[in-house]
PDB file of C-alpha atoms and ligand atoms in Angstrom:
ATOM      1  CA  UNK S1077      29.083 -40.139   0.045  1.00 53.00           C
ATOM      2  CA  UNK S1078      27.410 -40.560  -2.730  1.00 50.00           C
ATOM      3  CA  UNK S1079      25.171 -37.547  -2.708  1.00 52.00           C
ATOM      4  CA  UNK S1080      27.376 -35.105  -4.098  1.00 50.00           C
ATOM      5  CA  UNK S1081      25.060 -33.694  -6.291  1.00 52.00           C
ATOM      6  CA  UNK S1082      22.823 -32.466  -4.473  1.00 46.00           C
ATOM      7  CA  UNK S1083      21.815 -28.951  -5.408  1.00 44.00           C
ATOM      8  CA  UNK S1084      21.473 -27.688  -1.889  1.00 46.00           C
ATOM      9  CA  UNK S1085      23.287 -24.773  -2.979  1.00 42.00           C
ATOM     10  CA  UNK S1086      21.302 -23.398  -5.271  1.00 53.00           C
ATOM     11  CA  UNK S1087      18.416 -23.686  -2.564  1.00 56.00           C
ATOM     12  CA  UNK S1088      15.130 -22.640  -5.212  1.00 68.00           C
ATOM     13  CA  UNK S1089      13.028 -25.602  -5.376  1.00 80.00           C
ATOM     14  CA  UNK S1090       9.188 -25.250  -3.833  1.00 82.00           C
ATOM     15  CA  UNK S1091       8.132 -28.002  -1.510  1.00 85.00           C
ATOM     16  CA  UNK S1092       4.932 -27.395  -2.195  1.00 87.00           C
ATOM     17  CA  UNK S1093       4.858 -28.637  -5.739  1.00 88.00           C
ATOM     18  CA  UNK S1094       5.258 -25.217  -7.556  1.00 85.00           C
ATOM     19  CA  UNK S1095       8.037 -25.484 -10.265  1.00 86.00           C
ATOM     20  CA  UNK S1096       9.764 -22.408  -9.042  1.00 84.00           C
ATOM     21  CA  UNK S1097       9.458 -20.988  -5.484  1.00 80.00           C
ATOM     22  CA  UNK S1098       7.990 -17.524  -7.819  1.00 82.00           C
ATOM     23  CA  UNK S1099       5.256 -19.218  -8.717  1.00 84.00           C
ATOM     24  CA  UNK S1100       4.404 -20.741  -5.201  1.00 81.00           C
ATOM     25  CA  UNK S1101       2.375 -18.654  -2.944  1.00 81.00           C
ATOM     26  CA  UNK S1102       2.898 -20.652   0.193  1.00 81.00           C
ATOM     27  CA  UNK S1103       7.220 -19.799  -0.710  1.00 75.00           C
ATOM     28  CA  UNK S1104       6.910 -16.129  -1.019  1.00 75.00           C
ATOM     29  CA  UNK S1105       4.564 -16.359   1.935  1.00 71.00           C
ATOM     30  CA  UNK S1106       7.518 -17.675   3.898  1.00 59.00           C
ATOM     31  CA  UNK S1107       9.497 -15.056   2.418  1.00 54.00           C
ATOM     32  CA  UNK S1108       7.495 -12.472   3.335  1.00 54.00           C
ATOM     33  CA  UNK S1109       7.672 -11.046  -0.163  1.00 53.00           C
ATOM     34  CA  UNK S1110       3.904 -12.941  -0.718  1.00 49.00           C
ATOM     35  CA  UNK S1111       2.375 -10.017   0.960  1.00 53.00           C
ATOM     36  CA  UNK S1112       0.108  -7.525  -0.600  1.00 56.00           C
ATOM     37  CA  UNK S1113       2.138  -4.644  -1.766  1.00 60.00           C
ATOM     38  CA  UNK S1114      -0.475  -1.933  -0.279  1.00 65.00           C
ATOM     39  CA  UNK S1115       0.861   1.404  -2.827  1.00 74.00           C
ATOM     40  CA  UNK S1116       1.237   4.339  -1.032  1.00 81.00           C
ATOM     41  CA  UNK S1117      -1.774   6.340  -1.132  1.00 87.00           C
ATOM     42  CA  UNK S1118      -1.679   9.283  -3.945  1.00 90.00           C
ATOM     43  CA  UNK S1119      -3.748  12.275  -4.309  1.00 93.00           C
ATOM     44  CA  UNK S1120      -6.342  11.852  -7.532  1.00 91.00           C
ATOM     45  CA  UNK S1121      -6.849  15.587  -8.523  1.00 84.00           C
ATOM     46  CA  UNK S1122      -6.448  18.661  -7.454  1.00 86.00           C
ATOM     47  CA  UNK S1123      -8.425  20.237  -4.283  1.00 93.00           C
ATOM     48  CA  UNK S1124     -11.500  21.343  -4.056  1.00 94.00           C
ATOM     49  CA  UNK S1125     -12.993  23.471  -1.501  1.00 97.00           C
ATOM     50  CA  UNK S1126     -14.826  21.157   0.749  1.00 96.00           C
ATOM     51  CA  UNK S1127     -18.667  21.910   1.023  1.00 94.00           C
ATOM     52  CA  UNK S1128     -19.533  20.585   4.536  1.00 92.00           C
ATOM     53  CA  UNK S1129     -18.077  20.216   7.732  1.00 95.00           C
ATOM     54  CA  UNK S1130     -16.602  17.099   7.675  1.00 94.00           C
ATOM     55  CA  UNK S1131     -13.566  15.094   8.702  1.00 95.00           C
ATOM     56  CA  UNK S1132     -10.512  13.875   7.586  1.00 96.00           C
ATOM     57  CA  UNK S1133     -10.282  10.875   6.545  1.00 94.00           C
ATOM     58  CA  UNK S1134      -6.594  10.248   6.890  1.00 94.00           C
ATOM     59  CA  UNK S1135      -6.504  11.972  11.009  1.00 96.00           C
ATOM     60  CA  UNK S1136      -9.921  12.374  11.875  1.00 96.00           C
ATOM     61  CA  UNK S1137      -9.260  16.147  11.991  1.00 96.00           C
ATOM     62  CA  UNK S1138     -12.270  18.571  11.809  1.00 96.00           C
ATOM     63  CA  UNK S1139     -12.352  20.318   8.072  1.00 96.00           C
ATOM     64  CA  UNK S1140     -15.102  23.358   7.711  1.00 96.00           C
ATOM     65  CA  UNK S1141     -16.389  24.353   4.661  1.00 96.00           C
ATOM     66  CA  UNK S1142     -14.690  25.896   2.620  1.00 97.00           C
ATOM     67  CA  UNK S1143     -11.289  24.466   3.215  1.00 96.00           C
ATOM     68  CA  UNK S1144      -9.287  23.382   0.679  1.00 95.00           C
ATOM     69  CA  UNK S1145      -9.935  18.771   1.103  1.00 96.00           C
ATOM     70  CA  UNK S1146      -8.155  16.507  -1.739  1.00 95.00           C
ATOM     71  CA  UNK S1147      -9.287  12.842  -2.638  1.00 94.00           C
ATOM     72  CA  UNK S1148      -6.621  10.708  -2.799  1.00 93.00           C
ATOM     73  CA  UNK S1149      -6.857   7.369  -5.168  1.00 91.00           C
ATOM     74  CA  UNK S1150      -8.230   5.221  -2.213  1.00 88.00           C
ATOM     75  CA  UNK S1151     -11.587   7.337  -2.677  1.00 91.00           C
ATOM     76  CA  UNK S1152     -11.228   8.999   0.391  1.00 92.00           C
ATOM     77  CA  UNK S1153     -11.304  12.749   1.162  1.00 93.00           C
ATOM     78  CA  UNK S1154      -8.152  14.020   3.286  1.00 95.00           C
ATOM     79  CA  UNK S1155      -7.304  17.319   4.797  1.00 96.00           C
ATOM     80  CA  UNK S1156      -4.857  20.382   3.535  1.00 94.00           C
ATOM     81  CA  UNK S1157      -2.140  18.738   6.168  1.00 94.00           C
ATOM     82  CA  UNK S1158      -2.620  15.317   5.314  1.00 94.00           C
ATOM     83  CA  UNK S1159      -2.407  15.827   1.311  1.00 95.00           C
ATOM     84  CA  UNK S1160       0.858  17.394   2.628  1.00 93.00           C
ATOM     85  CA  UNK S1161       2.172  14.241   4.081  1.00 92.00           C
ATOM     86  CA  UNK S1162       0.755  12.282   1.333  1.00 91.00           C
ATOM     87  CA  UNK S1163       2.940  14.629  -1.605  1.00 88.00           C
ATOM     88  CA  UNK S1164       5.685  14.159   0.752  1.00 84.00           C
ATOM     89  CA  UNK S1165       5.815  10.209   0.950  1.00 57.00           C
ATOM     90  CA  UNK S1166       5.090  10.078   4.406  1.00 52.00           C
TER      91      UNK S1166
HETATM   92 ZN1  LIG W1909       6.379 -23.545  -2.288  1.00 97.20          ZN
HETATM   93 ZN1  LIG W1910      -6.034  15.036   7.877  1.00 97.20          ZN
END
């Protein structure tokens, strides 16, 4: 028994060669905490009244002109009800 100090405990070195585990992409991979944080979509501005008949591009829904659209910061145009969700953090 002469292995005592083994720091099994503290359980943060990379096997990969990283100094820390933080720095290691293959350990927060493993982690799951490596994945791209995708940011919950906000809306950019205020809303404009839409121009064409188009769709949404959040549910495919039908928008005519004249109703009220809203971009949202992934550069895409949504509808009334999904700018709704979007405000609401759904
Ligand atoms: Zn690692
Ligand atoms: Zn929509």
């Amino acid at each position: 028994m002469s292995d005592l100090h083994t720091r099994e405990g503290e359980g943060v070195t990379c096997t990969h060669g990283m100094p820390t585990p933080a720095s290691c992409i293959d350990c927060m991979d493993d982690d799951g905490l490596g994945a791209p944080t995708t940011a919950p979509e906000r809306l950019e501005g205020p809303s404009v009244a839409s121009k064409y008949d188009t769709e949404c591009r959040k549910c495919d829904g039908s928008i005519r002109v004249g109703e009220r659209v809203y971009l949202t910061d992934a550069g895409r145009w949504v509808c009334e009800r999904c700018a709704g969700e979007i405000q609401g953090g759904l």
